[in-house]
C-alpha cells in the first residue's frame, strides 16, 4: 500500500492537480487527507469535488471547522472569506465536509490536522510542542498539518529530536521508518506552502518497505494566485502564495 498524504490543499486546484498527477506517477494506491481542503484560494468547490471522493480517510481542518462555526477565526476578513467559500461550495458540498472527524486511526496511522489533542488547533513546530503531542497518541506514526511547513519529529527512548527535511534536485526527501522510533510527520501544504518554497508539498508513505517520500511539485502558481480575489482577500495573499510565504504571520 502506498498512501499519498495531502494536507492544507486550501482550494488551490492547480496545486492539487499537480500533486495528484505526481502521486499517480509514483503509483499511489490510497489517499489520506489531513484537513483544510478549503480556504484562502479560489477553487473550493473544484477541490472538494476532486479530493473528497479520492480520500480513503480524511479529517477536519480548522477551515472546515470555521465553515460550521464562523466565530472560530475571530477575524472579520476570514469570516467573510468563509461566507464566500460557503457560497461557492453550495449546500451539497458543505454537507459533504460536515461528517469529517477531528482525528482518525487508519491502518496503524494516526491522522490529525493540527494536534493529536482534540481540544484545540495548536501548532506543532518545536521540540517542546512535539513532546507534548507524542503523549497524545499511541502507535508509531502520526501525520499532521496546519503549519504549512514540512517537518519530521522522532521520539526515541523518551528523547524527541528533529529530523531535517532536505529535498534533492528531484524534489524528494526520503525517510526510512525505524522500528525504535515514533514519528510526528508534517508533509507540508499542497496549496499554500509557507517555507519560502511555493511548490506544492505532500507525502507518500510506503507501508511495504516502511519508507516515507516527501515531495515538492511544481505547478502554475500564477494561475492559482490570480483566483484569490474570488475569496475577497487582498493581493498580498496572492503575492505570498507565489513566494511560499505566510500571509497570516504564523
Tab-separated table of C-alpha atoms in Angstrom:
chain	number	residue	atom	x	y	z
A	1	UNK	CA	0.000	0.000	0.000
A	2	UNK	CA	1.273	3.441	-0.990
A	3	UNK	CA	-0.612	6.252	0.700
A	4	UNK	CA	-0.476	9.794	-0.672
A	5	UNK	CA	-0.912	12.104	2.313
A	6	UNK	CA	-2.285	15.540	1.472
A	7	UNK	CA	-2.710	18.450	3.851
A	8	UNK	CA	-3.789	22.067	3.539
A	9	UNK	CA	-4.985	21.998	-0.066
A	10	UNK	CA	-6.705	25.311	0.615
A	11	UNK	CA	-8.813	25.472	-2.535
A	12	UNK	CA	-5.733	25.561	-4.803
A	13	UNK	CA	-6.869	23.495	-7.774
A	14	UNK	CA	-3.679	23.890	-9.811
A	15	UNK	CA	-1.546	22.616	-6.928
A	16	UNK	CA	-3.932	19.756	-6.172
A	17	UNK	CA	-3.992	18.588	-9.779
A	18	UNK	CA	-0.189	18.649	-9.954
A	19	UNK	CA	0.137	16.667	-6.713
A	20	UNK	CA	-2.392	14.048	-7.798
A	21	UNK	CA	-0.605	13.619	-11.129
A	22	UNK	CA	2.715	13.194	-9.316
A	23	UNK	CA	1.227	10.705	-6.851
A	24	UNK	CA	-0.300	8.681	-9.669
A	25	UNK	CA	3.051	8.568	-11.451
A	26	UNK	CA	4.602	7.248	-8.226
A	27	UNK	CA	1.878	4.573	-8.075
A	28	UNK	CA	-0.065	5.765	-5.047
A	29	UNK	CA	-2.798	3.265	-4.188
A	30	UNK	CA	-4.586	5.146	-1.382
A	31	UNK	CA	-5.144	8.747	-0.343
A	32	UNK	CA	-5.400	10.418	3.060
A	33	UNK	CA	-6.472	13.987	3.803
A	34	UNK	CA	-5.258	15.979	6.799
A	35	UNK	CA	-7.790	18.788	6.565
A	36	UNK	CA	-8.190	22.309	5.183
A	37	UNK	CA	-9.323	21.365	1.711
A	38	UNK	CA	-10.900	24.831	1.609
A	39	UNK	CA	-9.933	28.415	2.459
A	40	UNK	CA	-7.565	31.111	1.144
A	41	UNK	CA	-7.533	30.156	-2.555
A	42	UNK	CA	-10.188	30.435	-5.235
A	43	UNK	CA	-11.398	26.931	-6.140
A	44	UNK	CA	-13.038	25.403	-3.053
A	45	UNK	CA	-15.798	23.559	-4.924
A	46	UNK	CA	-13.488	22.012	-7.525
A	47	UNK	CA	-11.032	20.894	-4.831
A	48	UNK	CA	-13.731	19.313	-2.674
A	49	UNK	CA	-15.216	17.558	-5.702
A	50	UNK	CA	-11.795	16.245	-6.752
A	51	UNK	CA	-10.261	15.337	-3.398
A	52	UNK	CA	-13.062	14.016	-1.238
A	53	UNK	CA	-14.002	11.012	-3.441
A	54	UNK	CA	-10.313	10.042	-3.595
A	55	UNK	CA	-9.703	10.059	0.145
A	56	UNK	CA	-9.813	6.666	1.828
A	57	UNK	CA	-9.642	8.556	5.114
A	58	UNK	CA	-9.767	12.263	5.932
A	59	UNK	CA	-10.006	14.566	8.928
A	60	UNK	CA	-11.393	18.040	9.525
A	61	UNK	CA	-9.164	21.099	9.483
A	62	UNK	CA	-9.770	24.414	11.179
A	63	UNK	CA	-11.086	25.884	7.924
A	64	UNK	CA	-13.721	23.169	7.710
A	65	UNK	CA	-14.461	23.868	11.371
A	66	UNK	CA	-14.884	27.568	10.580
A	67	UNK	CA	-17.330	26.668	7.839
A	68	UNK	CA	-19.691	25.404	10.541
A	69	UNK	CA	-18.633	27.727	13.380
A	70	UNK	CA	-17.990	31.141	11.830
A	71	UNK	CA	-16.648	32.660	15.035
A	72	UNK	CA	-13.631	30.339	15.126
A	73	UNK	CA	-11.227	32.763	13.451
A	74	UNK	CA	-12.399	35.885	15.251
A	75	UNK	CA	-11.127	37.975	12.316
A	76	UNK	CA	-13.767	39.684	10.140
A	77	UNK	CA	-11.688	39.254	6.973
A	78	UNK	CA	-11.520	35.476	7.425
A	79	UNK	CA	-15.147	35.217	8.459
A	80	UNK	CA	-16.102	36.976	5.224
A	81	UNK	CA	-13.791	34.603	3.319
A	82	UNK	CA	-15.673	31.633	4.778
A	83	UNK	CA	-19.003	33.216	3.834
A	84	UNK	CA	-17.783	33.420	0.227
A	85	UNK	CA	-16.397	29.891	0.430
A	86	UNK	CA	-19.749	28.536	1.616
A	87	UNK	CA	-21.496	30.309	-1.253
A	88	UNK	CA	-19.045	28.841	-3.789
A	89	UNK	CA	-19.453	25.357	-2.327
A	90	UNK	CA	-23.219	25.217	-2.105
A	91	UNK	CA	-25.195	23.163	0.388
A	92	UNK	CA	-24.352	19.744	-1.070
A	93	UNK	CA	-20.583	20.161	-0.871
A	94	UNK	CA	-20.791	21.851	2.543
A	95	UNK	CA	-22.649	18.798	3.830
A	96	UNK	CA	-20.016	16.525	2.305
A	97	UNK	CA	-17.465	18.093	4.675
A	98	UNK	CA	-19.694	18.048	7.750
A	99	UNK	CA	-19.005	14.442	8.913
A	100	UNK	CA	-15.212	14.806	8.906
A	101	UNK	CA	-13.736	13.875	12.327
A	102	UNK	CA	-11.007	15.777	14.137
A	103	UNK	CA	-8.857	12.643	14.458
A	104	UNK	CA	-8.686	9.289	12.681
A	105	UNK	CA	-6.842	5.994	13.085
A	106	UNK	CA	-6.379	4.064	9.864
A	107	UNK	CA	-4.089	1.116	9.032
A	108	UNK	CA	-1.981	1.876	12.099
A	109	UNK	CA	-1.623	5.568	11.240
A	110	UNK	CA	-2.892	8.439	13.367
A	111	UNK	CA	-4.199	11.325	11.262
A	112	UNK	CA	-4.939	14.824	12.588
A	113	UNK	CA	-4.933	18.334	11.227
A	114	UNK	CA	-3.231	20.302	13.965
A	115	UNK	CA	-2.528	18.192	17.033
A	116	UNK	CA	-3.346	14.721	18.377
A	117	UNK	CA	-5.263	16.550	21.098
A	118	UNK	CA	-8.873	17.115	20.033
A	119	UNK	CA	-9.210	20.136	22.273
A	120	UNK	CA	-7.574	22.859	20.210
A	121	UNK	CA	-5.870	23.797	16.948
A	122	UNK	CA	-2.390	24.069	18.426
A	123	UNK	CA	0.517	24.073	16.014
A	124	UNK	CA	3.404	21.620	16.290
A	125	UNK	CA	6.558	23.479	15.302
A	126	UNK	CA	9.063	22.981	18.134
A	127	UNK	CA	10.525	20.096	20.117
A	128	UNK	CA	8.562	21.005	23.296
A	129	UNK	CA	5.330	21.099	21.271
A	130	UNK	CA	6.193	17.771	19.666
A	131	UNK	CA	6.988	16.239	23.062
A	132	UNK	CA	3.504	17.132	24.253
A	133	UNK	CA	1.964	15.763	21.063
A	134	UNK	CA	3.754	12.402	21.338
A	135	UNK	CA	1.992	11.859	24.661
A	136	UNK	CA	-1.376	12.350	22.965
A	137	UNK	CA	-1.362	9.422	20.550
A	138	UNK	CA	-0.446	5.759	20.587
A	139	UNK	CA	1.250	3.928	17.770
A	140	UNK	CA	4.339	4.742	15.767
A	141	UNK	CA	3.217	7.200	13.109
A	142	UNK	CA	1.153	10.366	13.365
A	143	UNK	CA	0.670	12.645	10.369
A	144	UNK	CA	-0.422	16.240	10.874
A	145	UNK	CA	-0.557	19.553	9.006
A	146	UNK	CA	-1.714	23.073	9.901
A	147	UNK	CA	1.709	24.785	9.949
A	148	UNK	CA	2.093	24.564	6.146
A	149	UNK	CA	5.727	23.567	6.664
A	150	UNK	CA	7.223	20.076	6.224
A	151	UNK	CA	8.608	18.650	9.454
A	152	UNK	CA	9.703	15.336	10.970
A	153	UNK	CA	9.988	14.731	14.715
A	154	UNK	CA	11.349	11.489	16.144
A	155	UNK	CA	10.865	10.170	19.665
A	156	UNK	CA	13.463	7.582	20.614
A	157	UNK	CA	13.937	6.277	24.182
A	158	UNK	CA	11.958	9.224	25.512
A	159	UNK	CA	14.033	11.846	23.691
A	160	UNK	CA	12.475	13.993	20.988
A	161	UNK	CA	14.550	15.314	18.117
A	162	UNK	CA	14.046	16.973	14.737
A	163	UNK	CA	14.995	15.186	11.534
A	164	UNK	CA	15.792	17.861	8.920
A	165	UNK	CA	13.700	17.817	5.748
A	166	UNK	CA	16.115	18.291	2.859
A	167	UNK	CA	14.846	17.914	-0.692
A	168	UNK	CA	17.105	16.731	-3.503
A	169	UNK	CA	17.120	18.156	-7.018
A	170	UNK	CA	14.143	15.999	-7.987
A	171	UNK	CA	12.079	17.460	-5.162
A	172	UNK	CA	12.247	14.383	-2.922
A	173	UNK	CA	13.208	13.723	0.690
A	174	UNK	CA	13.233	10.073	1.772
A	175	UNK	CA	12.801	8.855	5.342
A	176	UNK	CA	13.280	5.238	6.427
A	177	UNK	CA	10.932	4.385	9.294
A	178	UNK	CA	12.981	2.849	12.112
A	179	UNK	CA	11.399	0.352	14.485
A	180	UNK	CA	12.754	2.001	17.634
A	181	UNK	CA	11.419	5.454	16.792
A	182	UNK	CA	7.994	7.060	16.898
A	183	UNK	CA	7.266	9.827	14.411
A	184	UNK	CA	5.288	13.021	14.054
A	185	UNK	CA	5.333	13.972	10.381
A	186	UNK	CA	4.034	17.046	8.587
A	187	UNK	CA	4.064	16.548	4.792
A	188	UNK	CA	3.721	20.292	4.187
A	189	UNK	CA	0.960	22.122	2.374
A	190	UNK	CA	-0.402	21.270	-1.051
A	191	UNK	CA	-1.988	24.640	-1.682
A	192	UNK	CA	-0.255	27.255	0.470
A	193	UNK	CA	3.338	26.371	1.462
A	194	UNK	CA	4.924	28.715	3.998
A	195	UNK	CA	8.557	27.591	3.942
A	196	UNK	CA	9.659	30.062	1.239
A	197	UNK	CA	9.149	27.416	-1.437
A	198	UNK	CA	5.980	27.886	-3.494
A	199	UNK	CA	5.977	24.326	-4.849
A	200	UNK	CA	3.168	22.057	-3.642
A	201	UNK	CA	4.136	19.622	-0.889
A	202	UNK	CA	2.786	16.204	0.063
A	203	UNK	CA	3.915	12.839	1.411
A	204	UNK	CA	3.869	9.285	0.072
A	205	UNK	CA	4.034	6.537	2.704
A	206	UNK	CA	5.018	3.055	1.506
A	207	UNK	CA	3.681	0.561	4.029
A	208	UNK	CA	5.512	-2.365	2.475
A	209	UNK	CA	9.087	-1.053	2.629
A	210	UNK	CA	8.453	1.328	5.543
A	211	UNK	CA	9.599	4.490	3.802
A	212	UNK	CA	8.168	7.961	3.526
A	213	UNK	CA	8.791	10.128	0.494
A	214	UNK	CA	8.223	13.843	0.984
A	215	UNK	CA	7.690	15.529	-2.370
A	216	UNK	CA	7.706	19.040	-3.852
A	217	UNK	CA	5.843	19.522	-7.119
A	218	UNK	CA	5.871	22.475	-9.485
A	219	UNK	CA	2.537	23.934	-10.616
A	220	UNK	CA	1.066	27.045	-12.231
A	221	UNK	CA	1.220	29.274	-9.167
A	222	UNK	CA	0.413	32.401	-11.183
A	223	UNK	CA	-2.907	30.914	-12.315
A	224	UNK	CA	-3.773	29.954	-8.742
A	225	UNK	CA	-2.783	33.365	-7.385
A	226	UNK	CA	-4.978	35.140	-9.927
A	227	UNK	CA	-8.060	33.446	-8.440
A	228	UNK	CA	-7.524	34.551	-4.836
A	229	UNK	CA	-9.611	37.684	-5.417
A	230	UNK	CA	-12.664	35.382	-5.575
A	231	UNK	CA	-12.370	34.936	-1.822
A	232	UNK	CA	-12.291	38.658	-1.076
A	233	UNK	CA	-8.702	38.540	0.140
A	234	UNK	CA	-6.150	41.163	-0.819
A	235	UNK	CA	-3.427	40.977	-3.450
A	236	UNK	CA	-0.904	40.400	-0.662
A	237	UNK	CA	-2.229	36.854	-0.296
A	238	UNK	CA	-1.527	36.239	-3.986
A	239	UNK	CA	1.980	37.649	-3.650
A	240	UNK	CA	2.685	35.459	-0.621
A	241	UNK	CA	1.459	32.359	-2.457
A	242	UNK	CA	3.980	32.994	-5.217
A	243	UNK	CA	6.777	33.391	-2.668
A	244	UNK	CA	5.836	30.481	-0.424
A	245	UNK	CA	5.441	32.981	2.378
A	246	UNK	CA	2.922	33.083	5.195
A	247	UNK	CA	0.119	35.577	4.553
A	248	UNK	CA	-1.069	35.440	8.163
A	249	UNK	CA	2.152	35.912	10.121
A	250	UNK	CA	2.172	32.434	11.635
